[in-house]
Amino acid sequence: MMRSLANFVGFQLAWWACVLGAIHDAAWLGVLAGIAFVALQWLASPQRRVDARLVACAVLLGLLLDGSLAQLGWIDYRGGTAHLPAPAWIVALWAAFAMTITHSLGWLRPGMALLLGAIGGPLAYLGAERMGAVELTSGVQATIALAIGWALATCALVLVARHARGASPVRPLVAGGSR
């Protein structure tokens, strides 16, 4: 219980560091906080192999989703870099989020992950927008894209975690019987 709480609080601190760093033209602080959170959680993790896969998948998903939204001009990020499709602080947040999947969000199942991603993803961006870290330049389209993207990404990360742990990615429809 304490580990899950520490994981949850640590992720929240990383989120704040990333957003505040971007706002104050010190995005490197957020990147450093995200990396530190991932490293500390990984060192304390009993399932390092699973967490490493999740971080790799989340970074790719973040580059794809946030990079696509930036390329479409639907989201404008403060503290961006010319070398990545999405700012490094956003990528660090994706990596940090991945470290919650088997820890404080270890209770998630695919259906709940879809719901959490569809609601929580856009809310995080809207909060960051109110603070000035991002601008949803195509408000409705960006919000819908974030809802769909985060729903699918969160569900995918839960499925990756289940598969990496050796669990069946989905439960059978009928326990003990055939479909």
mmCIF file of C-alpha atoms in Angstrom:
data_model
loop_
_atom_site.group_PDB
_atom_site.id
_atom_site.type_symbol
_atom_site.label_atom_id
_atom_site.label_comp_id
_atom_site.label_asym_id
_atom_site.label_seq_id
_atom_site.Cartn_x
_atom_site.Cartn_y
_atom_site.Cartn_z
ATOM 1 C CA MET A 1 0.000 0.000 0.000
ATOM 2 C CA MET A 2 2.750 2.470 0.927
ATOM 3 C CA ARG A 3 4.673 1.610 -2.252
ATOM 4 C CA SER A 4 1.596 2.332 -4.381
ATOM 5 C CA LEU A 5 1.020 5.609 -2.581
ATOM 6 C CA ALA A 6 4.667 6.620 -3.029
ATOM 7 C CA ASN A 7 4.416 5.712 -6.715
ATOM 8 C CA PHE A 8 1.271 7.808 -7.132
ATOM 9 C CA VAL A 9 2.723 10.810 -5.289
ATOM 10 C CA GLY A 10 6.034 10.502 -7.157
ATOM 11 C CA PHE A 11 4.257 10.560 -10.508
ATOM 12 C CA GLN A 12 2.266 13.624 -9.480
ATOM 13 C CA LEU A 13 5.491 15.384 -8.492
ATOM 14 C CA ALA A 14 7.061 14.460 -11.846
ATOM 15 C CA TRP A 15 3.983 15.835 -13.664
ATOM 16 C CA TRP A 16 4.195 19.126 -11.783
ATOM 17 C CA ALA A 17 7.943 19.388 -12.379
ATOM 18 C CA CYS A 18 7.483 18.810 -16.112
ATOM 19 C CA VAL A 19 4.651 21.310 -16.477
ATOM 20 C CA LEU A 20 6.226 23.994 -14.291
ATOM 21 C CA GLY A 21 9.590 23.472 -15.974
ATOM 22 C CA ALA A 22 8.006 23.988 -19.396
ATOM 23 C CA ILE A 23 6.181 27.113 -18.228
ATOM 24 C CA HIS A 24 9.345 28.684 -16.803
ATOM 25 C CA ASP A 25 11.595 27.818 -19.767
ATOM 26 C CA ALA A 26 13.390 25.186 -17.699
ATOM 27 C CA ALA A 27 12.021 22.051 -19.354
ATOM 28 C CA TRP A 28 15.215 20.240 -18.405
ATOM 29 C CA LEU A 29 14.019 20.248 -14.764
ATOM 30 C CA GLY A 30 10.935 18.282 -15.751
ATOM 31 C CA VAL A 31 12.987 15.873 -17.834
ATOM 32 C CA LEU A 32 15.336 15.364 -14.898
ATOM 33 C CA ALA A 33 12.389 14.798 -12.521
ATOM 34 C CA GLY A 34 10.809 12.308 -14.923
ATOM 35 C CA ILE A 35 14.064 10.392 -15.345
ATOM 36 C CA ALA A 36 14.682 10.404 -11.591
ATOM 37 C CA PHE A 37 11.175 9.069 -10.915
ATOM 38 C CA VAL A 38 11.587 6.307 -13.510
ATOM 39 C CA ALA A 39 15.038 5.363 -12.168
ATOM 40 C CA LEU A 40 13.941 5.266 -8.519
ATOM 41 C CA GLN A 41 10.828 3.263 -9.296
ATOM 42 C CA TRP A 42 12.775 0.869 -11.496
ATOM 43 C CA LEU A 43 15.408 0.278 -8.823
ATOM 44 C CA ALA A 44 12.708 -0.514 -6.245
ATOM 45 C CA SER A 45 10.627 -2.609 -8.640
ATOM 46 C CA PRO A 46 10.277 -6.362 -8.228
ATOM 47 C CA GLN A 47 9.442 -6.558 -11.948
ATOM 48 C CA ARG A 48 12.139 -4.561 -13.684
ATOM 49 C CA ARG A 49 11.852 -6.389 -17.005
ATOM 50 C CA VAL A 50 8.133 -5.586 -17.236
ATOM 51 C CA ASP A 51 8.704 -1.956 -16.250
ATOM 52 C CA ALA A 52 11.502 -1.554 -18.793
ATOM 53 C CA ARG A 53 9.183 -2.803 -21.553
ATOM 54 C CA LEU A 54 6.456 -0.459 -20.407
ATOM 55 C CA VAL A 55 8.770 2.552 -20.416
ATOM 56 C CA ALA A 56 10.002 1.719 -23.925
ATOM 57 C CA CYS A 57 6.430 1.285 -25.194
ATOM 58 C CA ALA A 58 5.223 4.457 -23.486
ATOM 59 C CA VAL A 59 8.054 6.544 -24.936
ATOM 60 C CA LEU A 60 7.188 5.285 -28.426
ATOM 61 C CA LEU A 61 3.480 5.920 -27.866
ATOM 62 C CA GLY A 62 4.194 9.411 -26.555
ATOM 63 C CA LEU A 63 6.413 10.288 -29.486
ATOM 64 C CA LEU A 64 3.729 9.004 -31.844
ATOM 65 C CA LEU A 65 0.694 10.644 -30.210
ATOM 66 C CA ASP A 66 2.172 13.937 -29.081
ATOM 67 C CA GLY A 67 4.420 14.164 -32.136
ATOM 68 C CA SER A 68 1.418 13.654 -34.425
ATOM 69 C CA LEU A 69 -0.664 16.254 -32.620
ATOM 70 C CA ALA A 70 2.219 18.726 -32.798
ATOM 71 C CA GLN A 71 2.754 18.020 -36.514
ATOM 72 C CA LEU A 72 -0.972 18.515 -37.176
ATOM 73 C CA GLY A 73 -0.738 21.842 -35.342
ATOM 74 C CA TRP A 74 -3.441 20.801 -32.891
ATOM 75 C CA ILE A 75 -1.208 21.232 -29.826
ATOM 76 C CA ASP A 76 1.552 23.749 -29.240
ATOM 77 C CA TYR A 77 4.024 22.778 -26.519
ATOM 78 C CA ARG A 78 6.162 25.144 -24.452
ATOM 79 C CA GLY A 79 9.719 23.990 -23.915
ATOM 80 C CA GLY A 80 9.862 21.993 -27.134
ATOM 81 C CA THR A 81 12.978 20.814 -28.881
ATOM 82 C CA ALA A 82 13.781 20.669 -32.559
ATOM 83 C CA HIS A 83 15.300 17.181 -32.267
ATOM 84 C CA LEU A 84 12.216 15.217 -31.169
ATOM 85 C CA PRO A 85 8.706 15.082 -32.643
ATOM 86 C CA ALA A 86 7.415 15.940 -29.137
ATOM 87 C CA PRO A 87 9.132 17.909 -26.365
ATOM 88 C CA ALA A 88 11.462 15.957 -24.100
ATOM 89 C CA TRP A 89 9.401 16.874 -21.042
ATOM 90 C CA ILE A 90 6.309 15.235 -22.570
ATOM 91 C CA VAL A 91 8.345 12.127 -23.410
ATOM 92 C CA ALA A 92 9.629 12.063 -19.814
ATOM 93 C CA LEU A 93 6.020 12.232 -18.602
ATOM 94 C CA TRP A 94 5.095 9.255 -20.777
ATOM 95 C CA ALA A 95 7.999 7.298 -19.299
ATOM 96 C CA ALA A 96 6.943 8.289 -15.784
ATOM 97 C CA PHE A 97 3.333 7.307 -16.498
ATOM 98 C CA ALA A 98 4.537 3.877 -17.623
ATOM 99 C CA MET A 99 6.004 3.332 -14.162
ATOM 100 C CA THR A 100 2.527 3.634 -12.629
ATOM 101 C CA ILE A 101 1.008 0.811 -14.713
ATOM 102 C CA THR A 102 2.322 -2.067 -12.585
ATOM 103 C CA HIS A 103 2.481 -0.091 -9.363
ATOM 104 C CA SER A 104 -0.171 2.447 -8.305
ATOM 105 C CA LEU A 105 -2.322 1.553 -11.341
ATOM 106 C CA GLY A 106 -1.654 -2.172 -11.066
ATOM 107 C CA TRP A 107 -5.365 -2.755 -10.457
ATOM 108 C CA LEU A 108 -6.288 -1.586 -13.969
ATOM 109 C CA ARG A 109 -7.837 -4.006 -16.426
ATOM 110 C CA PRO A 110 -8.163 -3.216 -20.151
ATOM 111 C CA GLY A 111 -11.718 -1.852 -19.947
ATOM 112 C CA MET A 112 -10.938 0.438 -17.033
ATOM 113 C CA ALA A 113 -7.699 1.482 -18.736
ATOM 114 C CA LEU A 114 -9.684 2.649 -21.760
ATOM 115 C CA LEU A 115 -11.931 4.729 -19.518
ATOM 116 C CA LEU A 116 -9.112 6.133 -17.399
ATOM 117 C CA GLY A 117 -7.094 7.067 -20.487
ATOM 118 C CA ALA A 118 -10.069 8.654 -22.261
ATOM 119 C CA ILE A 119 -10.826 10.877 -19.272
ATOM 120 C CA GLY A 120 -7.503 11.325 -17.487
ATOM 121 C CA GLY A 121 -5.372 11.983 -20.566
ATOM 122 C CA PRO A 122 -7.303 15.010 -21.836
ATOM 123 C CA LEU A 123 -7.791 16.332 -18.293
ATOM 124 C CA ALA A 124 -4.023 16.352 -17.729
ATOM 125 C CA TYR A 125 -3.502 18.321 -20.953
ATOM 126 C CA LEU A 126 -6.318 20.728 -20.119
ATOM 127 C CA GLY A 127 -4.709 21.322 -16.718
ATOM 128 C CA ALA A 128 -1.346 21.900 -18.380
ATOM 129 C CA GLU A 129 -3.041 24.276 -20.821
ATOM 130 C CA ARG A 130 -4.587 26.332 -18.017
ATOM 131 C CA MET A 131 -1.106 26.663 -16.542
ATOM 132 C CA GLY A 132 0.433 27.684 -19.880
ATOM 133 C CA ALA A 133 2.550 24.597 -20.667
ATOM 134 C CA VAL A 134 0.542 23.617 -23.743
ATOM 135 C CA GLU A 135 -2.031 25.180 -26.007
ATOM 136 C CA LEU A 136 -4.746 23.091 -27.613
ATOM 137 C CA THR A 137 -4.889 25.128 -30.821
ATOM 138 C CA SER A 138 -7.644 22.919 -32.250
ATOM 139 C CA GLY A 139 -9.535 22.547 -29.001
ATOM 140 C CA VAL A 140 -12.259 20.068 -29.908
ATOM 141 C CA GLN A 141 -10.199 18.005 -32.357
ATOM 142 C CA ALA A 142 -7.200 17.921 -30.013
ATOM 143 C CA THR A 143 -9.328 16.904 -27.037
ATOM 144 C CA ILE A 144 -11.022 14.108 -28.998
ATOM 145 C CA ALA A 145 -7.656 12.934 -30.348
ATOM 146 C CA LEU A 146 -6.190 12.983 -26.830
ATOM 147 C CA ALA A 147 -9.149 11.025 -25.460
ATOM 148 C CA ILE A 148 -8.883 8.362 -28.147
ATOM 149 C CA GLY A 149 -5.080 8.290 -28.103
ATOM 150 C CA TRP A 150 -4.781 8.075 -24.328
ATOM 151 C CA ALA A 151 -7.553 5.487 -24.075
ATOM 152 C CA LEU A 152 -5.792 3.248 -26.574
ATOM 153 C CA ALA A 153 -2.329 3.931 -25.140
ATOM 154 C CA THR A 154 -3.353 3.224 -21.542
ATOM 155 C CA CYS A 155 -5.108 0.023 -22.573
ATOM 156 C CA ALA A 156 -2.103 -1.017 -24.673
ATOM 157 C CA LEU A 157 0.242 -0.456 -21.730
ATOM 158 C CA VAL A 158 -1.966 -2.568 -19.460
ATOM 159 C CA LEU A 159 -1.979 -5.336 -22.071
ATOM 160 C CA VAL A 160 1.813 -5.116 -22.479
ATOM 161 C CA ALA A 161 2.218 -5.411 -18.705
ATOM 162 C CA ARG A 162 -0.084 -8.433 -18.528
ATOM 163 C CA HIS A 163 1.700 -10.115 -21.423
ATOM 164 C CA ALA A 164 5.170 -9.342 -20.035
ATOM 165 C CA ARG A 165 4.181 -10.854 -16.691
ATOM 166 C CA GLY A 166 3.008 -13.973 -18.507
ATOM 167 C CA ALA A 167 -0.673 -13.400 -17.835
ATOM 168 C CA SER A 168 -3.267 -13.820 -20.508
ATOM 169 C CA PRO A 169 -3.847 -10.383 -22.073
ATOM 170 C CA VAL A 170 -7.619 -10.847 -21.825
ATOM 171 C CA ARG A 171 -9.814 -12.932 -19.586
ATOM 172 C CA PRO A 172 -11.863 -15.759 -21.123
ATOM 173 C CA LEU A 173 -15.564 -15.005 -21.495
ATOM 174 C CA VAL A 174 -16.568 -18.126 -19.578
ATOM 175 C CA ALA A 175 -14.412 -19.354 -16.704
ATOM 176 C CA GLY A 176 -13.286 -22.923 -17.219
ATOM 177 C CA GLY A 177 -15.198 -23.366 -20.457
ATOM 178 C CA SER A 178 -14.691 -22.850 -24.149
ATOM 179 C CA ARG A 179 -15.917 -19.850 -26.030
#
